[in-house]
Amino acid sequence: MALDINSSAINAPVDLAEYLFRRLHEVGVRAVHGLPGDYNLVALDYIPKNGLNWVGNCNELNAGYAADGYARVKGIAALVTTFGVGELSALNAIAGAYSEYVPVVHIVGTPSTISQKNGMLLHHTLGNGDFNVFANMSKEVSCAMAKLDDPRTAPAMIDHAIRQCYLQSRPVYITLPTDMVQKKVEGEGLKTPLDLRDLVNDKEREDYALDIVLKYLHAAKKPIILVDACAARHRVLAEVHELVQKSGLPTFVAPMGKGAVDETLSNYGGVYAGDGSNVGVREFVESSDLVLTIGSIKSDFNTAGFTYRISQLATIDFHSNRTSVRFSEYPGVRMKGLLRRVIDQLDLAKLSVSPGPQASNAIEGSEQDMSRDQLISQAWLWPRIGQWLRPDDIVITETGTANFGIWETRFPKDVLAISQVLWGSIGYSVGATQGAALAAKEDGGRRRTILFVGDGSFQLTCQEISTMIRHDTTPIIFVICNDGYTIERYIHGMDASYNDIQPWKNKDLLEVFGAGSKNLKSYQVRTKKELHDLFDDKEFSAAKALQLVELYIPKKDAPRALKLTADSSAKINSRLA
């Protein structure tokens, strides 16, 4: 059962829930996603008291996706669920955040400590008196756990959990029993901000690794830079941008690294993903004698089905916890500190720079016909989107055609790309859009939030549009209507009924979800000309209200990279040994 601290022994008494939410506010959280449940209700009362806004999502899975999207814009997020039924509904989203290095603080309201001690047969339990079973499930997808069952240790546990969430860029799990919410704890620590500074490399190790990196870099005849997702997740984009600009080396991104590099730079060459690479990229990258990879994640969809052909003998890998030079490992030499030293000591006179391919949003000649009856094709769509996007846009793509199609889009400056290439939970993008759009609104509303989602994925999580309406966010949502699960069709079952869906009147959903008198708009486009005209509509492109576009594409049309990756996945799935 929960203990009480003698109030005379506390220098700055504060309620435990207040301590927790004040710390979240301190690290940049302004909105808390989640759903109410009887084990968290009293704790929720503390949210507005501490400068935070309650979001209130349609279900816990959506709330988890939304927290993920919010964190990718703001740097960290918070999610509140209730014991058992609520937290397990969110667990898929938390696992995705863990897989993709997204910092989410998951707070679970639990039964009182005395109820747990006595093994009471309570609702939302398995009926066996085990109150740790759900925490044990979350343990595998959390980088830190904090069970707040003692007011004497609770502040330190909260501080540790939030710090690890930020530094490791992964979810943490915090339990808050009902009888602990209002317990007085020592609040003296709130006078000192959390130390969120990155760990400093051991100087001797870093010096040695630096010498080796510079030796190979200065000796290389055709070095290049390849940037991936963990460069963004572990906050080294400033160093990446400086290295790319100072060195002038041809620079490429992996699919999960889209948006991590300024794609307007003259030395930006496009997406490298093995056989799924942009035109001319694979040959150039694979002929390089030295590849500097920054934050790489060599998963199947990120490499177009493991068609990545870069020898480790020609690779220097920079990671958040180590550096690898060829087959030599330097554990503890983290990329942030080492990249800064490489930038500072790079000798441009010794650097060999070969001109690389140029990425563009040029539309293939055969796709340029825009007569009124020309249907929208994947090959035409994604370069055309690149022509329409603006600097600072937030672009969210769903697992499926959108995730692969966006590889063919060259972004304007400072575009933030959000996708879930590794975890790949369909429906993720709609919830993530709610969180990202809310984060953009909090930051002044100057950035457009734009979602591309397939009609099949949309049906899983579309309820979150109601939350977007509720909070007056203004995303532009493109629902790609192509009659079902296209990526699954290309893996197996092209004409199988299990890859079909019941068609919806998606454009009518804004009214269904309560648009009412709000100036929200829906559109339906079937031809290149219709979409071209919509993109040219200044009111539409201004994104001053939530807008939904039904965008029709033929059922079996898919981006080239999706077809290649799906074929590889099918072969991997069918292997017998």
Coordinates of C-alpha atoms in Angstrom, one line a residue:
M1 CA 0.0 0.0 0.0
A2 CA 1.1 3.6 -0.6
L3 CA 3.1 5.3 2.2
D4 CA 2.7 8.8 3.4
I5 CA 5.6 11.1 3.9
N6 CA 5.5 13.3 7.0
S7 CA 4.8 16.7 5.5
S8 CA 7.2 18.3 7.9
A9 CA 10.0 16.3 6.2
I10 CA 9.2 17.8 2.8
N11 CA 10.7 21.1 1.8
A12 CA 8.4 21.8 -1.2
P13 CA 5.3 19.5 -1.0
V14 CA 3.5 18.9 -4.3
D15 CA 1.0 16.3 -5.4
L16 CA 2.6 13.4 -7.3
A17 CA 0.4 13.9 -10.4
E18 CA 1.3 17.6 -10.4
Y19 CA 5.0 16.7 -10.3
L20 CA 4.6 14.3 -13.2
F21 CA 2.7 16.7 -15.5
R22 CA 5.0 19.7 -14.6
R23 CA 8.0 17.7 -15.8
L24 CA 6.2 16.8 -19.0
H25 CA 5.4 20.5 -19.6
E26 CA 9.1 21.3 -18.9
V27 CA 10.3 19.0 -21.7
G28 CA 8.0 20.5 -24.3
V29 CA 4.7 18.5 -24.1
R30 CA 1.7 20.7 -24.4
A31 CA -1.0 18.2 -25.3
V32 CA -1.7 14.8 -23.7
H33 CA -3.3 12.1 -25.8
G34 CA -5.3 9.2 -24.5
L35 CA -8.7 8.1 -23.1
P36 CA -10.3 8.4 -19.7
G37 CA -10.9 5.4 -17.6
D38 CA -11.8 5.0 -13.9
Y39 CA -8.2 4.3 -12.9
N40 CA -6.9 7.5 -14.4
L41 CA -9.8 10.0 -13.9
V42 CA -8.4 11.9 -10.9
A43 CA -5.0 12.1 -12.5
L44 CA -6.6 13.7 -15.6
D45 CA -7.8 16.6 -13.4
Y46 CA -4.2 17.7 -13.1
I47 CA -3.6 18.1 -16.8
P48 CA -5.2 21.6 -17.3
K49 CA -3.8 22.8 -14.0
N50 CA -0.3 22.3 -15.3
G51 CA -0.5 24.1 -18.6
L52 CA -1.4 21.0 -20.6
N53 CA -4.3 20.3 -22.9
W54 CA -6.3 17.0 -22.9
V55 CA -6.8 15.7 -26.5
G56 CA -9.2 12.8 -25.9
N57 CA -9.0 10.4 -28.8
C58 CA -11.5 7.9 -30.2
N59 CA -9.6 4.8 -29.0
E60 CA -6.3 4.0 -27.4
L61 CA -4.7 2.6 -30.5
N62 CA -5.4 5.8 -32.3
A63 CA -4.2 7.8 -29.3
G64 CA -0.9 5.9 -29.4
Y65 CA -0.5 6.6 -33.1
A66 CA -1.3 10.3 -32.5
A67 CA 1.2 10.5 -29.7
D68 CA 3.8 9.1 -32.1
G69 CA 3.0 11.7 -34.7
Y70 CA 3.0 14.5 -32.1
A71 CA 6.5 13.4 -30.9
R72 CA 8.0 13.4 -34.3
V73 CA 7.1 17.1 -34.6
K74 CA 7.6 18.2 -31.0
G75 CA 10.4 15.9 -29.9
I76 CA 8.5 14.0 -27.2
A77 CA 4.8 13.1 -26.4
A78 CA 2.6 11.8 -23.6
L79 CA -0.1 9.2 -23.6
V80 CA -2.5 8.4 -20.8
T81 CA -4.5 5.1 -20.7
T82 CA -6.2 3.0 -18.1
F83 CA -5.0 -0.3 -16.6
G84 CA -5.4 -3.5 -18.7
V85 CA -8.0 -2.8 -21.4
G86 CA -6.8 0.7 -22.3
E87 CA -3.0 0.1 -22.2
L88 CA -3.2 -3.1 -24.2
S89 CA -5.2 -1.3 -26.9
A90 CA -2.4 1.1 -27.2
L91 CA 0.4 -1.4 -27.1
N92 CA 0.7 -1.9 -30.9
A93 CA 1.3 1.8 -31.3
I94 CA 3.8 1.8 -28.4
A95 CA 5.6 -1.1 -30.0
G96 CA 5.8 0.9 -33.3
A97 CA 7.2 3.9 -31.4
Y98 CA 9.8 1.6 -29.8
S99 CA 10.7 0.0 -33.2
E100 CA 11.1 3.4 -34.9
Y101 CA 12.8 5.3 -32.1
V102 CA 10.0 7.7 -31.1
P103 CA 9.9 9.1 -27.5
V104 CA 6.5 8.6 -26.0
V105 CA 5.8 8.7 -22.2
H106 CA 3.0 6.2 -21.6
I107 CA 1.2 6.8 -18.3
V108 CA -1.1 4.1 -17.1
G109 CA -3.6 4.7 -14.3
T110 CA -3.7 1.5 -12.2
P111 CA -5.8 0.2 -9.2
S112 CA -4.8 1.4 -5.8
T113 CA -1.7 -0.1 -4.2
I114 CA -3.8 -1.6 -1.4
S115 CA -6.1 -3.3 -4.0
Q116 CA -3.0 -4.7 -5.7
K117 CA -1.5 -5.8 -2.4
N118 CA -4.6 -7.7 -1.5
G119 CA -5.0 -9.3 -4.9
M120 CA -8.6 -8.0 -5.3
L121 CA -10.7 -9.4 -8.1
L122 CA -11.2 -6.1 -10.0
H123 CA -12.5 -5.3 -13.4
H124 CA -9.9 -4.9 -16.2
T125 CA -7.9 -7.7 -14.6
L126 CA -7.4 -11.3 -15.7
G127 CA -9.1 -12.4 -12.5
N128 CA -6.0 -14.1 -11.1
G129 CA -4.7 -11.4 -8.8
D130 CA -1.7 -10.6 -11.0
F131 CA -1.4 -6.9 -11.3
N132 CA 2.1 -7.0 -13.0
V133 CA 1.1 -9.0 -16.1
F134 CA 0.4 -5.9 -18.3
A135 CA 3.4 -4.1 -17.1
N136 CA 5.5 -7.1 -18.0
M137 CA 4.1 -7.0 -21.6
S138 CA 5.1 -3.3 -21.9
K139 CA 8.5 -3.9 -20.5
E140 CA 9.7 -5.4 -23.8
V141 CA 8.8 -2.2 -25.7
S142 CA 9.9 0.4 -23.2
C143 CA 13.4 1.7 -22.5
A144 CA 12.6 2.5 -18.9
M145 CA 9.8 1.6 -16.4
A146 CA 8.6 3.6 -13.4
K147 CA 6.1 2.1 -11.0
L148 CA 5.0 5.0 -8.7
D149 CA 4.0 3.1 -5.6
D150 CA 6.2 5.0 -3.1
P151 CA 6.1 8.8 -2.7
R152 CA 9.7 8.9 -1.4
T153 CA 11.1 7.5 -4.7
A154 CA 8.5 8.7 -7.2
P155 CA 10.1 12.0 -8.2
A156 CA 13.4 10.4 -9.0
M157 CA 11.7 7.6 -10.9
I158 CA 9.7 10.2 -13.0
D159 CA 12.8 12.2 -13.7
H160 CA 14.8 9.0 -14.8
A161 CA 12.0 7.8 -17.0
I162 CA 11.4 11.1 -18.9
R163 CA 15.2 11.6 -19.3
Q164 CA 15.6 8.1 -20.7
C165 CA 12.7 8.6 -23.0
Y166 CA 14.3 11.7 -24.5
L167 CA 17.9 10.5 -24.6
Q168 CA 17.1 7.0 -26.0
S169 CA 14.3 8.3 -28.2
R170 CA 12.0 5.4 -27.2
P171 CA 8.9 4.9 -25.1
V172 CA 8.8 4.7 -21.3
Y173 CA 6.1 3.2 -19.1
I174 CA 4.9 4.8 -15.9
T175 CA 2.2 3.4 -13.6
L176 CA 0.2 5.8 -11.4
P177 CA -2.0 4.0 -8.9
T178 CA -5.3 5.7 -7.9
D179 CA -4.2 6.3 -4.3
M180 CA -0.8 7.8 -5.3
V181 CA -2.2 10.6 -7.5
Q182 CA -2.7 13.1 -4.6
K183 CA 0.1 11.9 -2.4
K184 CA 2.5 14.6 -1.4
V185 CA 6.0 14.3 -2.7
E186 CA 9.2 16.3 -2.6
G187 CA 8.9 19.0 -5.2
E188 CA 12.3 20.6 -4.6
G189 CA 13.7 19.0 -7.8
L190 CA 11.3 20.9 -10.0
K191 CA 13.5 24.0 -9.4
T192 CA 16.2 22.3 -11.5
P193 CA 15.4 21.4 -15.1
L194 CA 16.0 17.8 -16.2
D195 CA 19.5 17.3 -17.6
L196 CA 18.8 16.3 -21.2
R197 CA 22.3 16.7 -22.6
D198 CA 23.6 13.9 -24.7
L199 CA 26.3 11.7 -23.3
V200 CA 29.8 12.8 -24.1
N201 CA 32.2 10.4 -25.9
D202 CA 35.3 9.3 -24.1
K203 CA 38.0 11.6 -25.6
E204 CA 40.7 9.0 -26.3
R205 CA 38.2 6.7 -28.0
E206 CA 36.8 9.5 -30.0
D207 CA 40.2 10.8 -31.0
Y208 CA 41.2 7.4 -32.3
A209 CA 38.0 6.9 -34.2
L210 CA 38.3 10.4 -35.7
D211 CA 41.8 9.7 -37.0
I212 CA 40.6 6.5 -38.7
V213 CA 37.5 8.2 -40.2
L214 CA 39.5 11.1 -41.6
K215 CA 42.2 8.8 -43.0
Y216 CA 39.7 6.8 -45.1
L217 CA 37.6 9.9 -46.0
H218 CA 40.6 11.9 -47.3
A219 CA 41.9 8.8 -49.2
A220 CA 38.7 7.9 -50.9
K221 CA 38.3 8.6 -54.6
K222 CA 34.5 8.6 -54.7
P223 CA 33.0 9.1 -51.2
I224 CA 29.3 9.7 -50.6
I225 CA 26.9 10.4 -47.7
L226 CA 23.8 8.2 -47.0
V227 CA 21.4 9.5 -44.3
D228 CA 18.7 7.5 -42.6
A229 CA 16.0 7.7 -39.9
C230 CA 18.1 7.7 -36.8
A231 CA 19.9 10.9 -37.8
A232 CA 16.5 12.6 -37.1
R233 CA 15.5 10.4 -34.2
H234 CA 18.8 11.1 -32.3
R235 CA 18.9 14.8 -33.1
V236 CA 22.0 15.1 -35.3
L237 CA 20.4 16.8 -38.2
A238 CA 22.3 20.0 -37.5
E239 CA 25.5 18.1 -37.8
V240 CA 24.3 16.3 -40.9
H241 CA 23.3 19.5 -42.7
E242 CA 26.6 21.1 -41.9
L243 CA 28.6 18.1 -43.1
V244 CA 26.6 17.8 -46.3
Q245 CA 27.0 21.5 -47.1
K246 CA 30.7 21.9 -46.1
S247 CA 31.9 18.7 -47.8
G248 CA 29.8 19.1 -51.0
L249 CA 29.8 15.3 -51.2
P250 CA 27.0 13.6 -53.1
T251 CA 24.3 12.9 -50.6
F252 CA 21.5 10.4 -50.6
V253 CA 18.7 9.3 -48.2
A254 CA 17.3 5.9 -47.4
P255 CA 13.5 5.8 -47.5
M256 CA 13.2 6.2 -43.7
G257 CA 15.5 9.1 -44.0
K258 CA 13.3 11.2 -46.3
G259 CA 13.3 14.8 -45.1
A260 CA 16.5 14.4 -43.1
V261 CA 18.5 16.3 -45.7
D262 CA 17.8 19.5 -47.5
E263 CA 16.7 18.1 -50.9
T264 CA 17.1 21.5 -52.6
L265 CA 20.9 21.3 -52.3
S266 CA 22.8 20.7 -55.5
N267 CA 24.6 17.7 -54.1
Y268 CA 21.4 15.9 -53.1
G269 CA 21.0 12.9 -55.3
G270 CA 17.8 11.2 -54.3
V271 CA 16.7 8.0 -52.5
Y272 CA 18.9 4.9 -52.3
A273 CA 17.1 1.6 -51.6
G274 CA 18.9 -1.0 -53.6
D275 CA 16.8 -1.9 -56.7
G276 CA 14.1 0.5 -55.6
S277 CA 16.4 3.5 -55.8
N278 CA 15.6 6.7 -57.9
V279 CA 16.9 6.6 -61.5
G280 CA 20.7 6.6 -61.6
V281 CA 21.2 6.4 -57.9
R282 CA 21.8 2.7 -57.4
E283 CA 24.7 2.6 -59.9
F284 CA 26.3 5.7 -58.4
V285 CA 26.0 4.7 -54.8
E286 CA 27.2 1.1 -55.3
S287 CA 30.2 2.3 -57.3
S288 CA 31.4 4.5 -54.4
D289 CA 34.6 3.4 -52.6
L290 CA 33.4 4.9 -49.3
V291 CA 29.9 5.4 -48.0
L292 CA 29.3 7.4 -44.8
T293 CA 26.0 6.1 -43.4
I294 CA 24.4 8.2 -40.7
G295 CA 21.7 6.5 -38.5
S296 CA 21.0 3.6 -40.8
I297 CA 18.3 1.0 -40.4
K298 CA 18.7 -1.7 -42.9
S299 CA 15.3 -3.3 -42.8
D300 CA 13.5 -5.0 -45.6
F301 CA 11.2 -2.2 -46.7
N302 CA 14.0 0.4 -46.2
T303 CA 16.2 -1.5 -48.6
A304 CA 13.6 -2.6 -51.2
G305 CA 13.7 -6.2 -50.0
F306 CA 17.4 -6.3 -48.9
T307 CA 18.6 -5.4 -52.4
Y308 CA 21.2 -3.1 -50.7
R309 CA 24.6 -3.8 -52.3
I310 CA 27.1 -1.8 -50.3
S311 CA 30.1 -3.6 -49.0
Q312 CA 31.0 -3.2 -45.4
L313 CA 34.6 -2.8 -46.5
A314 CA 33.5 0.5 -48.1
T315 CA 31.4 1.7 -45.2
I316 CA 31.7 3.9 -42.2
D317 CA 28.5 3.7 -40.0
F318 CA 27.7 6.4 -37.5
H319 CA 25.1 5.4 -34.9
S320 CA 23.7 6.8 -31.6
N321 CA 25.7 4.3 -29.5
R322 CA 28.7 3.4 -31.6
T323 CA 30.7 3.9 -34.8
S324 CA 31.8 1.2 -37.2
V325 CA 34.6 1.6 -39.7
R326 CA 34.6 -1.3 -42.2
F327 CA 34.6 -4.3 -39.8
S328 CA 36.1 -2.5 -36.8
E329 CA 33.6 -1.4 -34.0
Y330 CA 34.0 1.6 -31.7
P331 CA 31.4 1.1 -29.0
G332 CA 30.4 4.2 -27.1
V333 CA 31.7 6.6 -29.8
R334 CA 28.4 8.2 -30.5
M335 CA 27.7 10.0 -33.8
K336 CA 26.8 13.4 -32.5
G337 CA 30.1 14.1 -30.9
L338 CA 32.1 12.4 -33.6
L339 CA 30.3 14.1 -36.5
R340 CA 31.1 17.5 -35.0
R341 CA 34.8 16.6 -34.9
V342 CA 34.7 15.3 -38.5
I343 CA 33.1 18.6 -39.7
D344 CA 35.6 20.7 -37.8
Q345 CA 38.7 18.8 -39.0
L346 CA 37.7 17.9 -42.5
D347 CA 40.4 19.0 -45.0
L348 CA 38.6 20.1 -48.1
A349 CA 41.8 20.2 -50.1
K350 CA 42.2 16.4 -49.5
L351 CA 38.6 15.6 -50.3
S352 CA 37.6 14.1 -53.6
V353 CA 34.1 15.2 -54.8
S354 CA 32.5 13.5 -57.8
P355 CA 29.4 15.0 -59.3
G356 CA 26.4 12.7 -58.6
P357 CA 22.9 12.3 -60.0
Q358 CA 20.4 15.1 -59.6
A359 CA 16.9 14.4 -58.1
S360 CA 14.0 16.2 -59.6
N361 CA 10.2 16.3 -59.9
A362 CA 10.2 16.0 -63.6
I363 CA 7.3 13.9 -64.9
E364 CA 8.2 11.2 -67.5
G365 CA 7.3 12.1 -71.1
S366 CA 4.8 9.3 -71.4
E367 CA 2.9 10.5 -68.3
Q368 CA 2.6 14.2 -69.3
D369 CA -0.6 13.9 -71.2
M370 CA -3.3 15.7 -69.2
S371 CA -6.3 15.6 -71.5
R372 CA -9.5 15.4 -69.6
D373 CA -9.9 11.6 -69.7
Q374 CA -6.4 10.8 -68.5
L375 CA -6.6 8.8 -65.2
I376 CA -4.2 9.6 -62.4
S377 CA -1.3 7.2 -62.3
Q378 CA 1.3 6.5 -59.6
A379 CA 4.1 7.5 -62.0
W380 CA 2.5 10.9 -62.6
L381 CA 1.2 11.5 -59.1
W382 CA 4.3 11.6 -56.9
P383 CA 6.5 14.0 -59.0
R384 CA 3.4 16.2 -59.3
I385 CA 3.0 16.2 -55.6
G386 CA 6.7 17.3 -55.3
Q387 CA 5.9 20.3 -57.5
W388 CA 2.9 21.3 -55.3
L389 CA 4.6 20.9 -51.8
R390 CA 5.9 23.9 -50.0
P391 CA 8.9 24.5 -47.6
D392 CA 8.1 23.4 -44.0
D393 CA 5.3 21.1 -44.9
I394 CA 4.7 18.0 -42.8
V395 CA 4.1 15.1 -45.1
I396 CA 2.7 11.8 -43.7
T397 CA 2.5 8.7 -45.8
E398 CA 0.8 5.4 -45.0
T399 CA 2.3 1.9 -45.3
G400 CA 1.5 0.9 -48.9
T401 CA 1.6 2.8 -52.2
A402 CA 2.1 6.2 -50.4
N403 CA 5.1 5.1 -48.5
F404 CA 6.8 3.8 -51.7
G405 CA 5.5 6.5 -54.0
I406 CA 6.9 9.3 -51.9
W407 CA 10.4 8.1 -52.8
E408 CA 9.8 9.7 -56.2
T409 CA 9.1 13.1 -54.7
R410 CA 11.8 15.7 -54.3
F411 CA 11.0 17.8 -51.3
P412 CA 11.3 21.6 -50.9
K413 CA 13.4 22.8 -48.0
D414 CA 12.6 21.8 -44.4
V415 CA 9.8 19.3 -45.2
L416 CA 9.2 16.9 -42.3
A417 CA 8.4 13.4 -43.6
I418 CA 6.5 11.0 -41.3
S419 CA 6.0 7.3 -42.1
Q420 CA 6.3 3.9 -40.4
V421 CA 8.4 2.0 -42.8
L422 CA 9.8 -0.5 -40.2
W423 CA 6.8 -1.3 -38.0
G424 CA 4.3 -0.8 -40.8
S425 CA 1.0 -0.9 -38.9
I426 CA -1.7 -0.1 -41.4
G427 CA -3.9 2.8 -40.3
Y428 CA -1.0 4.4 -38.4
S429 CA -0.9 7.5 -40.6
V430 CA -4.4 8.8 -39.8
G431 CA -3.7 8.8 -36.0
A432 CA -0.2 10.2 -36.6
T433 CA -1.8 13.0 -38.7
Q434 CA -4.0 14.0 -35.8
G435 CA -0.9 14.3 -33.5
A436 CA 1.3 16.0 -36.0
A437 CA -1.4 18.5 -37.0
L438 CA -2.0 19.4 -33.4
A439 CA 1.7 19.9 -32.8
A440 CA 1.9 22.1 -35.9
K441 CA -1.0 24.2 -34.5
E442 CA 0.8 24.6 -31.2
D443 CA 3.9 25.8 -33.0
G444 CA 2.0 28.7 -34.6
G445 CA 0.1 26.9 -37.5
R446 CA 2.5 28.1 -40.2
R447 CA 3.1 24.5 -41.4
R448 CA 0.7 22.5 -43.6
T449 CA 0.0 18.9 -42.5
I450 CA -0.6 16.7 -45.5
L451 CA -1.6 13.0 -45.4
F452 CA -1.6 10.4 -48.2
V453 CA -3.4 7.2 -47.1
G454 CA -4.9 4.3 -49.0
D455 CA -8.6 3.5 -48.7
G456 CA -8.0 0.2 -47.0
S457 CA -5.7 1.6 -44.3
F458 CA -8.0 4.6 -43.9
Q459 CA -10.9 2.3 -42.8
L460 CA -8.9 1.2 -39.7
T461 CA -8.5 4.5 -38.0
C462 CA -10.6 7.1 -39.8
Q463 CA -12.4 8.0 -36.5
E464 CA -9.5 10.2 -35.6
I465 CA -10.8 12.8 -38.1
S466 CA -13.4 13.6 -35.5
T467 CA -10.5 14.5 -33.1
M468 CA -9.0 16.7 -35.8
I469 CA -12.3 18.5 -36.2
R470 CA -12.7 18.8 -32.4
H471 CA -9.4 20.6 -32.0
D472 CA -9.7 22.8 -35.1
T473 CA -6.7 21.4 -36.9
T474 CA -6.4 21.8 -40.7
P475 CA -4.7 18.9 -42.4
I476 CA -5.2 18.0 -46.0
I477 CA -6.1 14.4 -46.3
F478 CA -5.8 12.5 -49.6
V479 CA -7.5 9.1 -49.5
I480 CA -6.1 7.1 -52.3
C481 CA -9.1 5.1 -53.6
N482 CA -7.8 2.0 -55.3
D483 CA -10.2 -0.7 -54.0
G484 CA -8.3 -2.3 -51.2
Y485 CA -4.9 -3.5 -50.0
T486 CA -2.5 -2.9 -52.9
I487 CA 0.7 -3.8 -51.2
E488 CA -0.8 -7.1 -50.1
R489 CA -2.0 -7.7 -53.6
Y490 CA 1.6 -7.5 -54.9
I491 CA 2.9 -9.8 -52.1
H492 CA 0.2 -12.4 -52.6
G493 CA -3.4 -12.7 -53.8
M494 CA -3.7 -10.1 -56.6
D495 CA -7.4 -10.8 -57.1
A496 CA -8.1 -12.5 -53.8
S497 CA -11.2 -11.4 -52.0
Y498 CA -9.3 -10.9 -48.7
N499 CA -7.5 -8.0 -50.3
D500 CA -10.7 -6.3 -51.2
I501 CA -12.7 -3.8 -49.1
Q502 CA -16.2 -2.4 -49.0
P503 CA -16.0 1.0 -50.8
W504 CA -17.0 4.0 -48.7
K505 CA -18.2 7.5 -49.5
N506 CA -15.2 8.9 -47.8
K507 CA -15.9 12.5 -48.8
D508 CA -19.1 12.4 -46.7
L509 CA -17.3 11.5 -43.5
L510 CA -16.6 15.1 -42.5
E511 CA -20.3 15.5 -41.9
V512 CA -20.6 12.1 -40.2
F513 CA -17.9 13.2 -37.7
G514 CA -19.6 16.5 -36.8
A515 CA -18.2 19.1 -39.2
G516 CA -21.5 21.0 -38.8
S517 CA -21.1 24.7 -39.5
K518 CA -17.3 24.5 -39.7
N519 CA -15.9 25.4 -43.1
L520 CA -14.5 22.0 -44.0
K521 CA -14.4 20.8 -47.5
S522 CA -14.4 17.5 -49.4
Y523 CA -13.3 16.8 -53.0
Q524 CA -13.3 14.0 -55.5
V525 CA -10.7 13.7 -58.3
R526 CA -10.4 11.0 -60.9
T527 CA -8.2 12.6 -63.6
K528 CA -4.8 14.2 -63.8
K529 CA -6.5 17.4 -65.0
E530 CA -8.8 17.5 -62.0
L531 CA -6.0 17.0 -59.5
H532 CA -3.8 19.5 -61.4
D533 CA -6.5 22.2 -61.1
L534 CA -7.0 21.4 -57.4
F535 CA -3.3 21.9 -56.7
D536 CA -3.5 25.2 -58.5
D537 CA -6.5 26.3 -56.4
K538 CA -5.0 28.9 -54.0
E539 CA -7.8 28.5 -51.4
F540 CA -7.3 24.7 -51.3
S541 CA -3.5 24.9 -51.1
A542 CA -3.7 27.5 -48.3
A543 CA -4.9 24.7 -45.9
K544 CA -6.9 27.0 -43.7
A545 CA -9.5 24.3 -43.0
L546 CA -9.6 20.6 -42.8
Q547 CA -10.0 19.2 -46.3
L548 CA -10.5 15.6 -47.5
V549 CA -9.8 14.5 -51.1
E550 CA -10.9 11.2 -52.6
L551 CA -8.1 10.5 -55.1
Y552 CA -8.9 7.7 -57.5
I553 CA -6.2 5.5 -59.0
P554 CA -6.6 2.2 -61.0
K555 CA -6.7 -0.8 -58.7
K556 CA -3.5 -2.5 -59.9
D557 CA -1.4 0.5 -60.4
A558 CA 1.5 0.7 -57.9
P559 CA 4.9 2.5 -57.6
R560 CA 7.9 0.7 -59.1
A561 CA 9.6 0.4 -55.7
L562 CA 6.5 -1.2 -54.1
K563 CA 6.4 -3.9 -56.8
L564 CA 10.1 -4.7 -56.3
T565 CA 9.8 -4.8 -52.5
A566 CA 6.6 -6.8 -52.5
D567 CA 8.2 -9.4 -54.9
S568 CA 11.2 -9.7 -52.5
S569 CA 8.9 -10.1 -49.5
A570 CA 6.9 -12.8 -51.2
K571 CA 10.1 -14.7 -51.9
I572 CA 11.3 -14.3 -48.3
N573 CA 7.9 -15.4 -47.0
S574 CA 8.0 -18.6 -49.1
R575 CA 11.5 -19.7 -48.1
L576 CA 11.5 -23.2 -46.7
A577 CA 14.9 -23.0 -45.0

